[in-house]
Amino acid sequence: MTEYFNEMFDGGKVRQPYSGLDGWMREMPSELRAMKQAEAEALFRRIGITFAVYGEGGDPDRLIPFDMFPRVFTQAEWRKLERGIKQRTRALNAFLLDVYGRGEIVRAGRIPARLVYQNDAFERAVSGFIPPRGIYSHIVGVDLVRTGPDQFYVLEDNCRTPSGVSYMLENREIMMRMFPQLFRENRIEPVDGYSDALRRTLASVAPAKCEGEPTVAILTPGHFNSAYYEHSFLADLMGVELVEGPDLFCEGGFCWMRTTEGPKKLDVIYRRIDDAFLDPLCFRPDSMLGIPGLMDVYRSGGVTICSAPGAGVADDKAIYTFVPEMVRFYLGEEPLLENVPTWQCAKADDCKYVLEHLDELVVKEVHGSGGYGMLVGPKSTKEQIENFRHKIEDNPENYIAQPTLALSTTPTFVEEGVAPRHVDLRPYCLVGEKIELVPGGLTRVALTEGSLVVNSSQGGGVKDTWVLAE
Amino acid sequence: MLSRTAENLFWVARYMERAETMARLLEVGARIALTPSTGHGYRSEWESLLQASGTADGFSEKYGDPVQRNIESYLFFDRDNPSSVISCVERARENARIVRTAITGQVWDTLNTAFQEIRQIERQPRSEWEITELCEWVARQSALLRGAMDGTMLRNDGFFFMNLGYALERADNTARLIDVKYFVLLPSVEMVGSGLDNYQWQVLLRALQSYRAFHWAYGGELTASKIMHFLILNPASPRSLISATRKAMHHLDNLESFYEVEPGTGLPQMRAKALMTELNQTQVAEIIEEGLHEFLTRFIGEIGQLTALVQQTYLSGDAR
């Protein structure tokens, strides 16, 4: 039986960061708890914070389960994470600029050329292009797990369009509305500077040809997208337009929005659609979401696209294993955050080990996301393991494997009261003129007892994440 | 503002106004059903209501004979009917969801609550609801939305586009309702001025919730020409064609001034002004001379063209 690190209790003792929650938890009558939970759900529904799931039947506006028990970090713990995340983000951007430029890391033999240049996410269309300030990835979501008091691991980096930041902000809003006394009794760092920081970041990467105050917009695939709420929420907080492909057109070297007063020039696009859909002339010709000619305008400095097309090559699960190497290569520093030890099935030795230890390992598809297409060895049946074995043997390059980590738990409200459940953490790092992140992030929690899968598409929930002030 | 945003706002208001018209029609039907067969021997009033709502074909394909219960379901709950109350409320809310950033929290709350509530209503057995209750519910949602818009929205282009949507939909709906009275309810020209004729005008006034207002405005006696005046030419009547047209013109003026273009130079304005001038100079006697149906058909056409000009000028994003 694995011992899991409990973030609140060390034996019977309450760990310091959670001391402000112990009394609250014990004194809350169960009727009040049920009432508050219902109130929270009603608030989420009323505000419309939903996760739209179309075409699967059932409620098209599903709520992501919200757990009222916050997850807490001390200032010292946070500072350490913050430094590590910023370092990693700098290295990832240096890597992107390099592989679309001279490719020095490949020439130095630190990363196999095949992994970079034959990667599906590598965009030949931007080779040699230097975006404003040399930044390819402007919003980096780093997924972290904790296994001990001082032990954090990076699970993956999201360099394209990491989602979930609206939950970080709304969870806080709702907690403050429901339990104001907790915020009076505990000194909790605010997260509501995020939207201003995002706006600043986007404005700071305006293209060369932009004159005056840059016009920023968020590009969404539309209201049928599951993250549409988040797109509109961020546009609203920043006071910028939320646009869809058909709202835009390219002409005369610029990108324009169709408005009631005629065309309006757009300088910075925070896109929440994939590369493949950005420009039907450059990528998928069948895409109705994109804007014909956008890539030409982008490459000639008429518009900035955030994150830059091609940024995905840095958050691939196969590239992930090399991020500590990037930190050493580009920054000349030792990585502050550790990777999870990872076996690459593309390597014969690794693959052999993985196939021999399938019942102990977590195996993931290199390009998979959302908790799909993975095997959690210790939780799987013999049959599932055998099925997966065939998949790996058929296409070893498509898989990596990691040990089953003993993810930390935090107290969580469940049917019977309070019980430990596994959590992870996604802070959001912004990269523009400055690199900054607000003190907090999205904590995802596996609501099923014993489950290690926290994805919302797999029944995970979310909770407020606190960083205590000094 | 994005053209698409303006278009969505425009349609939020149109759908809610349409939902209200459907509910008003249903209520009239329910009222007729309570009155001892005034119109016996003539075409069923229920069927006239389907004609009035423009849903008669869709209904007969699905249900055949107009039976009250089926008509209620079709006009209120049926998603196959794009004009049903539930279709309109859902589409209004969906349009609003798309442009959350352009409306206030209170406006969103009103639409979202209406959407949640109508889903609740839908889940309960139909027998637990009186049609009057349902219709009052719709009227209340519609009033709440107008109140939320009025009380909380910035007086900017978004507000003007929503009100424009309201005005154009109302002009169209009122004209169609009057037309149906004249064309469908009355079986032959000899009936004009008869007791049946007057009764049907009364029903129409009730449909527009203007029965009492009419009496305050004109005194006791109901005549066809007074009612025509009230519903078409009286600027004090909130649902009259002239009121709706004036409201549309007003918000088109607001848009010009908001966009700082020379007053009266936009194509939609010119059209709205011309229509307004014509209505101002029209007498009921002239309408009767032209033929009420002909007059209304022409009016509905004018409103259609005005709407097309609004679409071209502001909502398509093509105009420079």
PDB file of C-alpha atoms in Angstrom, chain B residues 106-214:
ATOM      1  CA  GLN B 106     -28.732  41.308 -14.934  1.00  0.00           C
ATOM      2  CA  VAL B 107     -29.809  40.962 -18.562  1.00  0.00           C
ATOM      3  CA  TRP B 108     -28.008  37.625 -18.767  1.00  0.00           C
ATOM      4  CA  ASP B 109     -29.470  36.524 -15.476  1.00  0.00           C
ATOM      5  CA  THR B 110     -32.989  37.263 -16.715  1.00  0.00           C
ATOM      6  CA  LEU B 111     -32.554  35.253 -19.905  1.00  0.00           C
ATOM      7  CA  ASN B 112     -30.693  32.433 -18.220  1.00  0.00           C
ATOM      8  CA  THR B 113     -33.276  32.157 -15.458  1.00  0.00           C
ATOM      9  CA  ALA B 114     -36.079  32.112 -18.032  1.00  0.00           C
ATOM     10  CA  PHE B 115     -34.230  29.306 -19.799  1.00  0.00           C
ATOM     11  CA  GLN B 116     -33.759  27.282 -16.600  1.00  0.00           C
ATOM     12  CA  GLU B 117     -37.366  27.829 -15.567  1.00  0.00           C
ATOM     13  CA  ILE B 118     -38.905  26.849 -18.880  1.00  0.00           C
ATOM     14  CA  ARG B 119     -36.954  23.596 -18.701  1.00  0.00           C
ATOM     15  CA  GLN B 120     -38.431  22.994 -15.255  1.00  0.00           C
ATOM     16  CA  ILE B 121     -41.904  23.807 -16.552  1.00  0.00           C
ATOM     17  CA  GLU B 122     -41.360  21.431 -19.439  1.00  0.00           C
ATOM     18  CA  ARG B 123     -40.514  18.564 -17.099  1.00  0.00           C
ATOM     19  CA  GLN B 124     -43.737  18.830 -15.130  1.00  0.00           C
ATOM     20  CA  PRO B 125     -46.924  17.110 -16.285  1.00  0.00           C
ATOM     21  CA  ARG B 126     -48.835  19.383 -18.661  1.00  0.00           C
ATOM     22  CA  SER B 127     -52.041  18.919 -16.642  1.00  0.00           C
ATOM     23  CA  GLU B 128     -50.505  20.798 -13.723  1.00  0.00           C
ATOM     24  CA  TRP B 129     -50.383  23.997 -15.746  1.00  0.00           C
ATOM     25  CA  GLU B 130     -53.144  26.366 -16.681  1.00  0.00           C
ATOM     26  CA  ILE B 131     -52.446  27.976 -20.023  1.00  0.00           C
ATOM     27  CA  THR B 132     -53.093  31.386 -18.494  1.00  0.00           C
ATOM     28  CA  GLU B 133     -50.360  30.778 -15.950  1.00  0.00           C
ATOM     29  CA  LEU B 134     -47.904  29.854 -18.683  1.00  0.00           C
ATOM     30  CA  CYS B 135     -48.774  32.931 -20.691  1.00  0.00           C
ATOM     31  CA  GLU B 136     -48.394  35.173 -17.697  1.00  0.00           C
ATOM     32  CA  TRP B 137     -45.016  33.583 -17.086  1.00  0.00           C
ATOM     33  CA  VAL B 138     -43.875  34.523 -20.612  1.00  0.00           C
ATOM     34  CA  ALA B 139     -45.200  38.072 -20.321  1.00  0.00           C
ATOM     35  CA  ARG B 140     -43.322  38.395 -17.039  1.00  0.00           C
ATOM     36  CA  GLN B 141     -40.030  37.165 -18.536  1.00  0.00           C
ATOM     37  CA  SER B 142     -40.419  39.586 -21.379  1.00  0.00           C
ATOM     38  CA  ALA B 143     -41.116  42.467 -19.005  1.00  0.00           C
ATOM     39  CA  LEU B 144     -38.173  41.463 -16.810  1.00  0.00           C
ATOM     40  CA  LEU B 145     -35.867  41.517 -19.796  1.00  0.00           C
ATOM     41  CA  ARG B 146     -37.027  44.953 -20.915  1.00  0.00           C
ATOM     42  CA  GLY B 147     -36.669  46.199 -17.368  1.00  0.00           C
ATOM     43  CA  ALA B 148     -33.177  44.739 -16.987  1.00  0.00           C
ATOM     44  CA  MET B 149     -32.119  46.261 -20.301  1.00  0.00           C
ATOM     45  CA  ASP B 150     -33.546  49.608 -19.369  1.00  0.00           C
ATOM     46  CA  GLY B 151     -32.167  49.622 -15.854  1.00  0.00           C
ATOM     47  CA  THR B 152     -28.677  48.292 -16.379  1.00  0.00           C
ATOM     48  CA  MET B 153     -27.412  48.585 -19.942  1.00  0.00           C
ATOM     49  CA  LEU B 154     -25.080  51.308 -21.134  1.00  0.00           C
ATOM     50  CA  ARG B 155     -26.772  53.550 -23.671  1.00  0.00           C
ATOM     51  CA  ASN B 156     -24.479  52.340 -26.401  1.00  0.00           C
ATOM     52  CA  ASP B 157     -24.882  50.611 -29.747  1.00  0.00           C
ATOM     53  CA  GLY B 158     -25.707  47.279 -28.080  1.00  0.00           C
ATOM     54  CA  PHE B 159     -28.688  48.794 -26.322  1.00  0.00           C
ATOM     55  CA  PHE B 160     -29.863  50.481 -29.513  1.00  0.00           C
ATOM     56  CA  PHE B 161     -29.577  47.283 -31.567  1.00  0.00           C
ATOM     57  CA  MET B 162     -31.612  45.335 -29.024  1.00  0.00           C
ATOM     58  CA  ASN B 163     -34.320  47.967 -29.001  1.00  0.00           C
ATOM     59  CA  LEU B 164     -34.280  48.079 -32.773  1.00  0.00           C
ATOM     60  CA  GLY B 165     -34.879  44.328 -32.753  1.00  0.00           C
ATOM     61  CA  TYR B 166     -37.807  44.769 -30.400  1.00  0.00           C
ATOM     62  CA  ALA B 167     -39.343  47.538 -32.504  1.00  0.00           C
ATOM     63  CA  LEU B 168     -39.074  45.768 -35.855  1.00  0.00           C
ATOM     64  CA  GLU B 169     -40.363  42.458 -34.512  1.00  0.00           C
ATOM     65  CA  ARG B 170     -43.268  44.208 -32.812  1.00  0.00           C
ATOM     66  CA  ALA B 171     -44.202  46.153 -35.948  1.00  0.00           C
ATOM     67  CA  ASP B 172     -44.189  42.934 -37.937  1.00  0.00           C
ATOM     68  CA  ASN B 173     -46.108  40.911 -35.337  1.00  0.00           C
ATOM     69  CA  THR B 174     -48.815  43.483 -34.764  1.00  0.00           C
ATOM     70  CA  ALA B 175     -49.359  43.895 -38.497  1.00  0.00           C
ATOM     71  CA  ARG B 176     -49.676  40.140 -38.939  1.00  0.00           C
ATOM     72  CA  LEU B 177     -52.108  39.857 -36.064  1.00  0.00           C
ATOM     73  CA  ILE B 178     -54.340  42.548 -37.530  1.00  0.00           C
ATOM     74  CA  ASP B 179     -54.114  40.962 -40.935  1.00  0.00           C
ATOM     75  CA  VAL B 180     -55.191  37.625 -39.582  1.00  0.00           C
ATOM     76  CA  LYS B 181     -58.170  39.178 -37.947  1.00  0.00           C
ATOM     77  CA  TYR B 182     -59.216  40.644 -41.195  1.00  0.00           C
ATOM     78  CA  PHE B 183     -58.370  37.869 -43.534  1.00  0.00           C
ATOM     79  CA  VAL B 184     -58.816  34.692 -41.607  1.00  0.00           C
ATOM     80  CA  LEU B 185     -61.262  35.275 -38.853  1.00  0.00           C
ATOM     81  CA  LEU B 186     -63.889  36.941 -40.924  1.00  0.00           C
ATOM     82  CA  PRO B 187     -65.444  34.499 -43.334  1.00  0.00           C
ATOM     83  CA  SER B 188     -66.958  37.013 -45.763  1.00  0.00           C
ATOM     84  CA  VAL B 189     -67.044  40.689 -46.553  1.00  0.00           C
ATOM     85  CA  GLU B 190     -70.714  40.945 -45.607  1.00  0.00           C
ATOM     86  CA  MET B 191     -69.767  40.254 -42.034  1.00  0.00           C
ATOM     87  CA  VAL B 192     -67.870  43.529 -41.714  1.00  0.00           C
ATOM     88  CA  GLY B 193     -69.459  45.648 -39.027  1.00  0.00           C
ATOM     89  CA  SER B 194     -71.564  42.736 -37.728  1.00  0.00           C
ATOM     90  CA  GLY B 195     -71.621  41.597 -34.118  1.00  0.00           C
ATOM     91  CA  LEU B 196     -69.187  38.815 -34.961  1.00  0.00           C
ATOM     92  CA  ASP B 197     -66.818  41.347 -36.509  1.00  0.00           C
ATOM     93  CA  ASN B 198     -66.815  43.474 -33.390  1.00  0.00           C
ATOM     94  CA  TYR B 199     -66.335  40.460 -31.155  1.00  0.00           C
ATOM     95  CA  GLN B 200     -63.266  39.464 -33.121  1.00  0.00           C
ATOM     96  CA  TRP B 201     -61.781  42.936 -32.886  1.00  0.00           C
ATOM     97  CA  GLN B 202     -62.254  42.659 -29.162  1.00  0.00           C
ATOM     98  CA  VAL B 203     -60.369  39.374 -29.128  1.00  0.00           C
ATOM     99  CA  LEU B 204     -57.565  41.060 -30.987  1.00  0.00           C
ATOM    100  CA  LEU B 205     -57.422  43.900 -28.505  1.00  0.00           C
ATOM    101  CA  ARG B 206     -57.194  41.363 -25.735  1.00  0.00           C
ATOM    102  CA  ALA B 207     -54.414  39.543 -27.569  1.00  0.00           C
ATOM    103  CA  LEU B 208     -52.453  42.761 -27.515  1.00  0.00           C
ATOM    104  CA  GLN B 209     -53.407  43.376 -23.893  1.00  0.00           C
ATOM    105  CA  SER B 210     -54.931  46.639 -25.021  1.00  0.00           C
ATOM    106  CA  TYR B 211     -58.588  46.095 -24.217  1.00  0.00           C
ATOM    107  CA  ARG B 212     -58.746  48.510 -21.324  1.00  0.00           C
ATOM    108  CA  ALA B 213     -56.312  50.950 -22.873  1.00  0.00           C
ATOM    109  CA  PHE B 214     -58.637  51.169 -25.842  1.00  0.00           C
TER     110      PHE B 214
END
